[in-house]
Short mmCIF file of C-alpha atoms in Angstrom, two decimals:
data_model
loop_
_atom_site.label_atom_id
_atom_site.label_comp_id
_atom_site.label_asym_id
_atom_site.label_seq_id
_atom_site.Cartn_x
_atom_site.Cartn_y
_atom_site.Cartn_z
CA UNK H 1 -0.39 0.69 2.84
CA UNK H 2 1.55 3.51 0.77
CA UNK H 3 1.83 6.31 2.50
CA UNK H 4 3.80 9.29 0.61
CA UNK H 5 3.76 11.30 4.15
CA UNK H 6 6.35 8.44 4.65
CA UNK H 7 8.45 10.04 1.95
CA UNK H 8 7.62 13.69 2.21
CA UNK H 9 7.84 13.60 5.44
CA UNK H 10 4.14 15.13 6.27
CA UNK H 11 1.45 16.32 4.16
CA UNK H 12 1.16 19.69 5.03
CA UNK H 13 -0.78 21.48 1.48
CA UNK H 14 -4.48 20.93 2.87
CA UNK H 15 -6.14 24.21 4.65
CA UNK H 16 -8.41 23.39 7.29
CA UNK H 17 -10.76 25.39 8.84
CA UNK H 18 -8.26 27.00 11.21
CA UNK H 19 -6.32 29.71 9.09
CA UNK H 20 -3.07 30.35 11.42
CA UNK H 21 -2.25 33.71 10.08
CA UNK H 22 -5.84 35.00 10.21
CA UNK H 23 -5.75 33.74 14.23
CA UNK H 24 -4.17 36.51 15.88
CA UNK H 25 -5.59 39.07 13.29
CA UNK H 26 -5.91 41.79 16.05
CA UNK H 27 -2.28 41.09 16.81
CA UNK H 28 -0.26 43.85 15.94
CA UNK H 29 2.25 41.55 14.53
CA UNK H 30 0.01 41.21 11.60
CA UNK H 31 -1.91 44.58 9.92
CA UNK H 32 -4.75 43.98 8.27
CA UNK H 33 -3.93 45.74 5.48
CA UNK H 34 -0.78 46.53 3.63
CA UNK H 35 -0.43 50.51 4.15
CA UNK H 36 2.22 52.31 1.89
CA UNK H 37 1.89 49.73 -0.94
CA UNK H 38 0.18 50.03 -3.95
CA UNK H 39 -2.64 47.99 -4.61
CA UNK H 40 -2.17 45.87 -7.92
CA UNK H 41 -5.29 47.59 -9.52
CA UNK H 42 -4.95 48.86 -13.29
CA UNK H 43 -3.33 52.42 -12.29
CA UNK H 44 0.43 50.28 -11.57
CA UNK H 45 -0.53 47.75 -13.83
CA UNK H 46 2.26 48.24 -16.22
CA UNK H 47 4.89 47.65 -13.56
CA UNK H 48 3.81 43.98 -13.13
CA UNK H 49 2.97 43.02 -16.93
CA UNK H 50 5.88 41.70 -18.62
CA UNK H 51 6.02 42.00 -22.44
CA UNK H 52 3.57 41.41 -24.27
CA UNK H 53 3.58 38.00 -26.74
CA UNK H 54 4.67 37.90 -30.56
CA UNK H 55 2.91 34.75 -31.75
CA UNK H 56 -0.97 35.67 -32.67
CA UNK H 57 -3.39 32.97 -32.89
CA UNK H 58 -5.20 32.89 -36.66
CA UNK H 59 -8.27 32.48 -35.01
CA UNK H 60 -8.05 35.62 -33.30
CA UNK H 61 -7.38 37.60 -36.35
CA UNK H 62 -10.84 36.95 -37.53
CA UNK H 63 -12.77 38.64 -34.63
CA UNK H 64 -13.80 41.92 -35.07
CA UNK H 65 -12.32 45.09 -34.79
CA UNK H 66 -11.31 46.50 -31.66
CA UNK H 67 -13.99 48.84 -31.47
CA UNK H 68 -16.50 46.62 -32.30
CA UNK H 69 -15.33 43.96 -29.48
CA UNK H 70 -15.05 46.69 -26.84
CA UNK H 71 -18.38 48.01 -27.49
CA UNK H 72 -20.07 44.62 -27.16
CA UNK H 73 -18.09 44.16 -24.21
CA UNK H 74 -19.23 47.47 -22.52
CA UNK H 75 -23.20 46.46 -23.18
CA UNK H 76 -22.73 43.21 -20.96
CA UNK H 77 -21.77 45.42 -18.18
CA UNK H 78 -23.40 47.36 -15.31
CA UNK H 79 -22.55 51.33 -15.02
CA UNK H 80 -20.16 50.30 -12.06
CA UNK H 81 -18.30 47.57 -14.00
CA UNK H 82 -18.00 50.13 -16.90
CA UNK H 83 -16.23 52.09 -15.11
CA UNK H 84 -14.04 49.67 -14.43
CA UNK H 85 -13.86 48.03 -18.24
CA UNK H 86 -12.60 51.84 -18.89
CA UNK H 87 -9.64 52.29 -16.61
CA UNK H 88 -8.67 48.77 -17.92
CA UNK H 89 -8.72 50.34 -21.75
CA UNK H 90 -7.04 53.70 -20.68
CA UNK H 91 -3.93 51.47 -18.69
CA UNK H 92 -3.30 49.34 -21.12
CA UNK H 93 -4.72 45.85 -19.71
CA UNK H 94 -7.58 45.11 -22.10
CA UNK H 95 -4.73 45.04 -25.08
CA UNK H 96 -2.01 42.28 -22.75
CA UNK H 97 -1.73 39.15 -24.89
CA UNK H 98 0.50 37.55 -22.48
CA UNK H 99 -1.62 34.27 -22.95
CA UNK H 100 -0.82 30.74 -24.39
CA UNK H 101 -2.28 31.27 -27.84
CA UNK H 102 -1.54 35.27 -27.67
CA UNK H 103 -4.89 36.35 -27.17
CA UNK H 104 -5.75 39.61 -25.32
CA UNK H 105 -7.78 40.74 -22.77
CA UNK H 106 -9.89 41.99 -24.94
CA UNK H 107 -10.48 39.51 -26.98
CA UNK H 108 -11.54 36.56 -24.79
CA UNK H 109 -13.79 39.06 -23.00
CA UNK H 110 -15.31 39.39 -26.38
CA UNK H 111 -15.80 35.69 -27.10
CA UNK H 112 -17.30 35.49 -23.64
CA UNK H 113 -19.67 38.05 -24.95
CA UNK H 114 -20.51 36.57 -28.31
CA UNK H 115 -20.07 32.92 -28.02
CA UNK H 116 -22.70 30.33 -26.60
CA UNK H 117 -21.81 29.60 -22.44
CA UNK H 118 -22.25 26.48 -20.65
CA UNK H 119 -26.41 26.27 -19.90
CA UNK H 120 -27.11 28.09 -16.33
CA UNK H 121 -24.31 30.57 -16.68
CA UNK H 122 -24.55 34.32 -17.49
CA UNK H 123 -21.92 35.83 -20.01
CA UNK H 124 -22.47 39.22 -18.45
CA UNK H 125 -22.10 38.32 -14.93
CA UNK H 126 -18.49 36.27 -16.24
CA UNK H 127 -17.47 39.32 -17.89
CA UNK H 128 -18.40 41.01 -14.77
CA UNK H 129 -16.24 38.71 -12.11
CA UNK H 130 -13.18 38.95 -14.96
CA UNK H 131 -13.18 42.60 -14.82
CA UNK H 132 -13.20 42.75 -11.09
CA UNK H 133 -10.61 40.06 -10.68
CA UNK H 134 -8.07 41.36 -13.12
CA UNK H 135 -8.27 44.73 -11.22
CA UNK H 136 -8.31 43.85 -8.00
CA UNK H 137 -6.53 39.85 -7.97
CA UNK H 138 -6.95 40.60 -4.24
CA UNK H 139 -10.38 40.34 -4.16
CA UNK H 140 -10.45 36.16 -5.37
CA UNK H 141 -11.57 34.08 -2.63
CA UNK H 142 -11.46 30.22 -1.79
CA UNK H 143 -14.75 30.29 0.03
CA UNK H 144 -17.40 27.90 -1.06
CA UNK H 145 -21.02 28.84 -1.17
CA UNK H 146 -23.22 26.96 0.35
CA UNK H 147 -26.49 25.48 -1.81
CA UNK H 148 -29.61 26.45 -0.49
CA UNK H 149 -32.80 24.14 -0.48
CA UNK H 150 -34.34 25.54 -4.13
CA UNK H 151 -30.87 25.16 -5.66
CA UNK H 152 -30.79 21.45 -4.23
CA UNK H 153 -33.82 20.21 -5.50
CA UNK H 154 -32.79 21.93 -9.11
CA UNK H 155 -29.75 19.89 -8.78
CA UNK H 156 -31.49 16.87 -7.73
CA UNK H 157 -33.61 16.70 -10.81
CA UNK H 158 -31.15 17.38 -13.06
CA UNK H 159 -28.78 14.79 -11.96
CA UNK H 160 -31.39 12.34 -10.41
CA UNK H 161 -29.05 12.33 -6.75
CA UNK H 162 -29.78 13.35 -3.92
CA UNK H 163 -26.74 16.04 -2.75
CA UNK H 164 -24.67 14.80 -0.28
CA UNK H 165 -24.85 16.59 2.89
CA UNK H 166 -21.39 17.18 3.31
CA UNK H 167 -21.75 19.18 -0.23
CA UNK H 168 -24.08 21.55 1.69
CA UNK H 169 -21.17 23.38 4.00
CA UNK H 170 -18.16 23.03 2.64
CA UNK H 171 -14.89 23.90 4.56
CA UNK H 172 -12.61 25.48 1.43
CA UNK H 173 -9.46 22.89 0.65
CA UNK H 174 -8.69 24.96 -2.56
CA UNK H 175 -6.12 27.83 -0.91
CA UNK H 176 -3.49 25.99 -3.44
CA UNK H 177 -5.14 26.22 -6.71
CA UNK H 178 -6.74 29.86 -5.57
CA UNK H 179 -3.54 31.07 -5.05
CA UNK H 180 -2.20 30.15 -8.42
CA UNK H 181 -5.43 31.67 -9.62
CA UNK H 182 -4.56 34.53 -8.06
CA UNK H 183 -1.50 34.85 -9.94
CA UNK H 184 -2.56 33.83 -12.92
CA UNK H 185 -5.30 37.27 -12.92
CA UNK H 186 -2.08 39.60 -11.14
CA UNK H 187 0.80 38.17 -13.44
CA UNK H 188 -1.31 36.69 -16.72
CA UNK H 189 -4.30 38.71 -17.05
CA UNK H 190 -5.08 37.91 -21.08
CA UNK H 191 -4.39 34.29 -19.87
CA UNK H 192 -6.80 34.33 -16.99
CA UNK H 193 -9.08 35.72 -19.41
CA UNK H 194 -8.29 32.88 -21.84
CA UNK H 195 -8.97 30.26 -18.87
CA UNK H 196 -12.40 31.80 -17.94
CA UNK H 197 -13.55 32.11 -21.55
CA UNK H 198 -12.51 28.40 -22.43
CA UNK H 199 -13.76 26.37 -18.73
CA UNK H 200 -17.00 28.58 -19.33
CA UNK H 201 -17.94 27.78 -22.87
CA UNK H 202 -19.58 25.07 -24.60
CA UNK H 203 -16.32 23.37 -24.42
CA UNK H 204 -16.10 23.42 -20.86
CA UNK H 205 -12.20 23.13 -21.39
CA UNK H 206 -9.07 25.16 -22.10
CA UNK H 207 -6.34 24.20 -24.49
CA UNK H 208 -3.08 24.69 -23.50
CA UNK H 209 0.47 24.50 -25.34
CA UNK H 210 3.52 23.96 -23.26
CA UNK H 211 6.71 23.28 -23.18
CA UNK H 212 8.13 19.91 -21.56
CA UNK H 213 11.06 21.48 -20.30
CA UNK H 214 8.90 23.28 -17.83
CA UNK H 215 7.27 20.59 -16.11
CA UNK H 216 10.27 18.35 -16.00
CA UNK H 217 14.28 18.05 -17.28
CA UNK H 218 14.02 15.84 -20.23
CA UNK H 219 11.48 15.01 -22.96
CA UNK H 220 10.95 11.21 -21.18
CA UNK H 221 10.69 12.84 -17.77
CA UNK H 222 7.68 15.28 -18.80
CA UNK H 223 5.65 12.35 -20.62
CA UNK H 224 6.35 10.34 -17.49
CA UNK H 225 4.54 13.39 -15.43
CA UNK H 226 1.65 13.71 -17.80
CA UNK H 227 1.29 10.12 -17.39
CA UNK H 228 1.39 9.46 -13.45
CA UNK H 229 -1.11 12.48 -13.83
CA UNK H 230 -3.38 11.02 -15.87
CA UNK H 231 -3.02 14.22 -18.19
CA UNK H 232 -4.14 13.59 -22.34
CA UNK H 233 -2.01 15.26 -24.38
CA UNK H 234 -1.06 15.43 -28.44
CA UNK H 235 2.52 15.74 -29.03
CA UNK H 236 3.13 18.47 -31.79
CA UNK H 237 6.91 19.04 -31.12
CA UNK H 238 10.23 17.02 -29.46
CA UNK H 239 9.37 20.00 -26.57
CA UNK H 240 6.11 20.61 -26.99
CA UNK H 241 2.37 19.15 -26.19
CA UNK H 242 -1.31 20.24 -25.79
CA UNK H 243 -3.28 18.99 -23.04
CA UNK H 244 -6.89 20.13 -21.90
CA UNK H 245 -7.37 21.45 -18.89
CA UNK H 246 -10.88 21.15 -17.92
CA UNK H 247 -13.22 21.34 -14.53
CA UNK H 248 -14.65 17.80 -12.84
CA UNK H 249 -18.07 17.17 -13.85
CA UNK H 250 -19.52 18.49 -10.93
CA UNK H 251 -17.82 21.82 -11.19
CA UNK H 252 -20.24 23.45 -13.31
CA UNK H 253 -23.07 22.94 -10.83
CA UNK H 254 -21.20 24.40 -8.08
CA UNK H 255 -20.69 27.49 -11.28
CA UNK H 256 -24.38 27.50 -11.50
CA UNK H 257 -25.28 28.05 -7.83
CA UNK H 258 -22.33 30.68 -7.51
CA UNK H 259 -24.28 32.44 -10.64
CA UNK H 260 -27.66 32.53 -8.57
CA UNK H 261 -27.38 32.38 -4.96
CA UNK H 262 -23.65 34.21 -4.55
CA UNK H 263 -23.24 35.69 -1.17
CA UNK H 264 -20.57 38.61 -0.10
CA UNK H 265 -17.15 36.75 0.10
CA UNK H 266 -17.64 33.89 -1.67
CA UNK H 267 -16.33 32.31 -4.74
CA UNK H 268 -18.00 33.96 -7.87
CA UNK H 269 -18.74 31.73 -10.54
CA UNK H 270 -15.52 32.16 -12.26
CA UNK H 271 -13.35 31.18 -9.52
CA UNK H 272 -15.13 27.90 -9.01
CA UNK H 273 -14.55 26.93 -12.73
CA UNK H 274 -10.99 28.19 -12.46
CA UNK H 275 -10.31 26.61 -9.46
CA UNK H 276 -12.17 23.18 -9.70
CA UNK H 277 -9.77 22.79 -13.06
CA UNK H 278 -6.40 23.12 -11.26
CA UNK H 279 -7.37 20.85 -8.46
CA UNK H 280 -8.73 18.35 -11.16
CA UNK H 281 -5.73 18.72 -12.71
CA UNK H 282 -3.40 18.34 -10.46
CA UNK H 283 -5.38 15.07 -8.23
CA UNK H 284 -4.66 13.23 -11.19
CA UNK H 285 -8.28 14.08 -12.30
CA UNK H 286 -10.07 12.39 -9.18
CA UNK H 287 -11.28 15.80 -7.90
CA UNK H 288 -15.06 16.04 -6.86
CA UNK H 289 -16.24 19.81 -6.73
CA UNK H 290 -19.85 19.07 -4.53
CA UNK H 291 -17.46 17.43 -1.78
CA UNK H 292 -14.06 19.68 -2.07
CA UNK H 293 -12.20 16.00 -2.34
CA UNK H 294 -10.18 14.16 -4.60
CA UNK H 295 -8.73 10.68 -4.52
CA UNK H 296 -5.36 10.23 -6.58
CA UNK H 297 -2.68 8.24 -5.95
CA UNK H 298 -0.11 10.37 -5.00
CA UNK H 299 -1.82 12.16 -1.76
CA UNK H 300 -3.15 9.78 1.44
CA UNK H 301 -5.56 12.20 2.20
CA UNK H 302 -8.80 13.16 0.69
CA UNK H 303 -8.04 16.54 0.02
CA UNK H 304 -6.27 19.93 -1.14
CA UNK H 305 -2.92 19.03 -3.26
CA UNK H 306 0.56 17.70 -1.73
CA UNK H 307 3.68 20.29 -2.77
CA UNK H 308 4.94 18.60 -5.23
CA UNK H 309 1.25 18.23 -6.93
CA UNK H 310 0.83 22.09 -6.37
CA UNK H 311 4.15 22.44 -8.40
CA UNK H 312 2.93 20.50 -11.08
CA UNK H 313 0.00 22.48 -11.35
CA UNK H 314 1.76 25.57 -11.33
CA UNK H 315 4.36 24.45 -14.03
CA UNK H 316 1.83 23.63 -16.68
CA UNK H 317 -0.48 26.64 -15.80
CA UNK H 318 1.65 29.70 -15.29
CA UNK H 319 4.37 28.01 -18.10
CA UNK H 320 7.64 29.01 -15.51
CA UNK H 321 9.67 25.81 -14.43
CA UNK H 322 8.87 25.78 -9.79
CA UNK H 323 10.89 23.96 -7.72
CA UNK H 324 9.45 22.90 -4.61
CA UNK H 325 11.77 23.13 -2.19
CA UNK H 326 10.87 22.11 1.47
CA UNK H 327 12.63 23.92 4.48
CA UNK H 328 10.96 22.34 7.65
CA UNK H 329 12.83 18.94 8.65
CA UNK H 330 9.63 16.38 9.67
CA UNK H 331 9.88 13.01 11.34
CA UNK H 332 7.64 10.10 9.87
CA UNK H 333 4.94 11.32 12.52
CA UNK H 334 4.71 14.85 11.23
CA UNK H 335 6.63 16.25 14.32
CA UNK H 336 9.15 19.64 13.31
CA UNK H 337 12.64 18.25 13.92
CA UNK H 338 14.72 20.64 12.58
CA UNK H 339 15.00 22.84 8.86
CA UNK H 340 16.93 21.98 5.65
CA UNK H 341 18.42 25.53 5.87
CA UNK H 342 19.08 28.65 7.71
CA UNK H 343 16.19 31.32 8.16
CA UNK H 344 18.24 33.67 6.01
CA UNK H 345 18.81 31.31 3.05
CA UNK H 346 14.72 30.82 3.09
CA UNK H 347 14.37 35.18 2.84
CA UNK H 348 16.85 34.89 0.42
CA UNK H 349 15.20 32.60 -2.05
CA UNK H 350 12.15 34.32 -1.10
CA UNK H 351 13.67 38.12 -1.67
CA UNK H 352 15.79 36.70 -5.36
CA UNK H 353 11.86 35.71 -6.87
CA UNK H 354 10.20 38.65 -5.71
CA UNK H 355 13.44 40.79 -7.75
CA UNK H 356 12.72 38.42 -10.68
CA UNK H 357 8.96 39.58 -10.43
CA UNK H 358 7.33 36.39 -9.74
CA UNK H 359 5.48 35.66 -6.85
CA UNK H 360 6.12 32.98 -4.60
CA UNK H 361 3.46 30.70 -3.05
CA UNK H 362 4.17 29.38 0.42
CA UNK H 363 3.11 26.69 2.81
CA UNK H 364 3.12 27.00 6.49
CA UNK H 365 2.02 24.94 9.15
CA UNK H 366 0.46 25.05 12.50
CA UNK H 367 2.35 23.52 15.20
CA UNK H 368 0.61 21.66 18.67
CA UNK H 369 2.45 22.18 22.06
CA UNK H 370 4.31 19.30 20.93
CA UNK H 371 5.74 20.59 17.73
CA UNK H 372 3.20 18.02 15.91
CA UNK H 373 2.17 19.38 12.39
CA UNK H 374 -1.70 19.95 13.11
CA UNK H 375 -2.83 22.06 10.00
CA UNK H 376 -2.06 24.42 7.02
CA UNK H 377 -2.26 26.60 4.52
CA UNK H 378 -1.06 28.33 1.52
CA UNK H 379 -0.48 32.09 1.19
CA UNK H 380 1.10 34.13 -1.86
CA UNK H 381 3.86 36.62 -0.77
CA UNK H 382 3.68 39.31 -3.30
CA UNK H 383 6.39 41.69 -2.09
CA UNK H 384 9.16 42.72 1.18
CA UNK H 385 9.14 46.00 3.05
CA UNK H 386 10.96 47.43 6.40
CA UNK H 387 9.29 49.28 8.87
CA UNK H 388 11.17 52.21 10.58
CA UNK H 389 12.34 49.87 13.20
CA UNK H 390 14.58 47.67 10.42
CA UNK H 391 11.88 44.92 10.96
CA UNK H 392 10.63 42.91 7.97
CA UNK H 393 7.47 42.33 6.95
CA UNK H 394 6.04 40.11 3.79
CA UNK H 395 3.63 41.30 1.65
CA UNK H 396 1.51 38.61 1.22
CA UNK H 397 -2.26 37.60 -0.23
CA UNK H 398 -4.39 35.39 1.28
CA UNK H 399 -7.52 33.92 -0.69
CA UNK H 400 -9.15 32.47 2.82
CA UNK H 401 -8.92 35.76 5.35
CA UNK H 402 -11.70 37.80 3.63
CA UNK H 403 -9.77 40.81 2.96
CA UNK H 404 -9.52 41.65 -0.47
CA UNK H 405 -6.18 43.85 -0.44
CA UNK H 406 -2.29 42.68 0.71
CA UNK H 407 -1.99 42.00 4.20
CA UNK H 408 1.93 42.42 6.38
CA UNK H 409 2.99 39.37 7.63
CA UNK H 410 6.39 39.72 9.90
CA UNK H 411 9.36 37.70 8.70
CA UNK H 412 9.97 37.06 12.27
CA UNK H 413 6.64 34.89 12.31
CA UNK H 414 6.49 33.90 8.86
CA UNK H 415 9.92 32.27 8.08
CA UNK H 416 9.71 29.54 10.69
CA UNK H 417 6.35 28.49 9.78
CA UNK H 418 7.16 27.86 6.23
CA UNK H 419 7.01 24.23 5.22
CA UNK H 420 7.61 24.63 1.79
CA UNK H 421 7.79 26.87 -1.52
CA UNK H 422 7.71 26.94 -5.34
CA UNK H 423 11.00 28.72 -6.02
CA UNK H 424 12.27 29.13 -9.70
CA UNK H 425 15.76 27.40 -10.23
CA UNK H 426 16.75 30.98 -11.24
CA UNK H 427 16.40 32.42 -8.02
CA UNK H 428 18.16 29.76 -5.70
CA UNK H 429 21.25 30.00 -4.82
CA UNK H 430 24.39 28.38 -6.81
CA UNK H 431 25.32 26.26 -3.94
CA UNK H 432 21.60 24.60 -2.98
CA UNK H 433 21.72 21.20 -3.68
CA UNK H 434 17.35 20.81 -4.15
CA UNK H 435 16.43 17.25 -4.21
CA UNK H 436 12.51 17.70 -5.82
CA UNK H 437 10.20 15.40 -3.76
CA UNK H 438 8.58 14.60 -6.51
CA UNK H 439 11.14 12.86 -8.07
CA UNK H 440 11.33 10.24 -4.62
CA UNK H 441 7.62 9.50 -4.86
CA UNK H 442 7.61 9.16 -8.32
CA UNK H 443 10.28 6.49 -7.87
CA UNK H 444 8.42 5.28 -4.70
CA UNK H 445 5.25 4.68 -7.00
CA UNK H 446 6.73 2.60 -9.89
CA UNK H 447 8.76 0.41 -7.34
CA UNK H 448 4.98 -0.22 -5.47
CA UNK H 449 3.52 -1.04 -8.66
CA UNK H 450 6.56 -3.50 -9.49
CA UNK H 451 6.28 -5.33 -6.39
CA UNK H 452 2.30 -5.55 -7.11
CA UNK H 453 2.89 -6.64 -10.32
CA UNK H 454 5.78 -9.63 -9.13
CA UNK H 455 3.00 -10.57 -6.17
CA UNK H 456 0.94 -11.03 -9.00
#
């Protein structure tokens, strides 16, 4: 049997129910909130935007006038979320157009205002979850609802199955694809927007334009990815392709249940839609959202997203060209053996993308008494700070801990634990020699298939 941990070495991108940071939480080696630092709310908002983008989209240009779209806006909101909708105007946020087709804020808020939704969603409530996300990123969670008996039997007559029990509790495999959410709604805001507006409408998709330079080097090398991940896409340029990123089919009734039976903590509607797309996406489109699993071919396990599928993901979504570069040496039975470079050279890559501005989304992994890989997660660090002592501390987001504001990690326990990261090719060092794992399973793959095919 294929087994790509026999290539990577382990796969270590799956959470599971234990959530080693969130362990020791009364541990003083980990605050529960990050004192000192500003939230990323729309009062420093301007400090984390970068420009704005030239290209409009003619279809834009025939949507109302500003006032008119804000107005409409405002009515689908509660006093609380007006509030809200307001500081977004007065900072700045509503107007980013840092999206793929150079819509703003504003205007995809609008659309979800005006335009027909998919049936069983509310465009008020989605304007609603928006608006909170894009001013507080911190407060998007991974945490599945569960589906209580009414909303079963509604489900049961509209798709004629019975849900499967597992469906009922699910333990949250999506801390990959939340945490690109995450900075998606923190570093893209109009393009969050843009993804919410297009998974939630009748077209139940989102269209995006990208560059094949930034999922792979060389025009053959990016079909060859959209290929081995079952992506559609229309050439329009030597560089340049659309593909549709849409949710599984299942997705929207998870949306549906999140839209009438939400409970504090849990995914809102929106993240479920956002969420269920990127893991669709990048399981080669095997992903079932009532069971938080996937098949694929690329992944031995039935769920979450290996590193290098995570990379992919992140490449096509958030249009910057990751690396994933792993730093924890495995043997073929998941134990820690050693790491592919110094602690320093990790906080260095780490420190060079945070003074880039781009956030940088880790794996770590729980170790048994016997050094045996035994779990994991993925966390976003979001910034560095010393305490009086000279001790270092990551500022870091985690969509599965419940607290929706940065939490301190220490370097001290953070750096060893790190399996793996998405690190721009910008921000590693000239000497690094990074040989991309996905490139050795890729290869892995086709030479499978040959032998298949000469077997016969």
């Amino acid at each position: 049997m294929f087994q790509i941990s026999n290539i990577t070495n382990a796969n270590t991108n799956n959470v599971y129910s234990k959530n080693i940071l969130s362990d020791n939480r009364s541990d003083k080696n980990i605050s529960n909130t990050c004192a000192n630092l500003p939230k990323l709310s729309s009062e420093n908002y301007k400090a984390y935007i970068p420009a704005f983008c030239a290209v409009k989209n003619a279809e834009n240009s025939k949507l109302p006038s500003r006032k008119v779209q804000l107005k409409t806006v405002n009515q689908k909101l509660d006093k609380t979320m007006q509030q809200v909708l307001q500081k977004l105007d007065k900072s700045g946020v509503l107007d980013d157009n840092k999206s793929n087709d150079g819509s703003t804020v504003l205007e995809n808020l609008y659309k979800i205002a005006s335009e027909p939704r998919m049936t069983g969603l509310d465009e008020g409530l989605i304007i609603s979850e928006v608006v909170k996300a894009i001013d507080n990123p911190y407060s998007i969670t991974q945490k599945f609802g569960d589906i209580p008996e009414n909303a079963e039997q509604e489900i049961k007559n509209e798709t004629g199955e019975q849900i499967p029990e597992k469906a009922k509790n699910v333990v949250s495999s999506s801390c990959v694809v939340a945490s690109i959410e995450f900075n998606l709604a923190s570093k893209m805001p109009a393009e969050f927007a843009r993804f919410a507006q297009g998974l939630s409408s009748e077209n139940y998709s989102v269209t995006k334009n990208i560059k094949l330079s930034n999922i792979a080097e060389g025009t053959a090398s990016g079909l060859w990815m959209l290929r081995s991940f079952n992506t559609e896409n229309k050439i329009n340029s030597w560089d340049n392709i659309s593909i549709n990123v849409k949710p599984d089919d299942n997705a929207i009734l998870r949306a549906r249940v999140q839209t009438s039976y939400k409970d504090p903590d849990e995914r809102s509607c929106v993240d479920v839609l956002i969420q269920s797309a990127l893991l669709n996406l990048g399981s080669q489109h095997t992903y079932n959202s009532l069971t938080d699993e996937r098949t694929g071919k690329f992944n031995p396990d039935n769920t979450g997203l290996t590193d290098f599928e995570k990379t992919f993901v992140e490449d096509v979504v958030l249009e910057h060209p990751k690396i994933s570069v792993v730093y924890q040496a495995l043997d073929e039975n998941g134990v820690l053996v050693g790491y592919n470079c110094k602690k320093e050279e990790t906080k260095q890559h780490i420190l060079n993308s945070l003074d880039k501005g781009q956030n940088v989304i880790v794996g770590y992994t729980h170790l048994d008494s016997n050094n045996k890989v035994d779990g994991g997660h993925e966390i976003t660090i979001t910034g560095y700070e010393e305490d009086k002592n000279g001790e270092g501390w990551f500022v870091c987001n985690d969509t599965d801990d419940n607290i929706s504001e940065p939490i301190k990690v220490s370097e001290q326990k953070l750096l060893p634990l790190i399996h793996h990261a998405g690190i721009s090719k910008e921000s590693l060092n000239s000497e690094d020699i990074i040989v991309e794992p996905w490139r050795e399973i890729l290869d892995e793959f086709k030479q499978m298939l040959q032998v298949e095919k000469q077997a016969g």
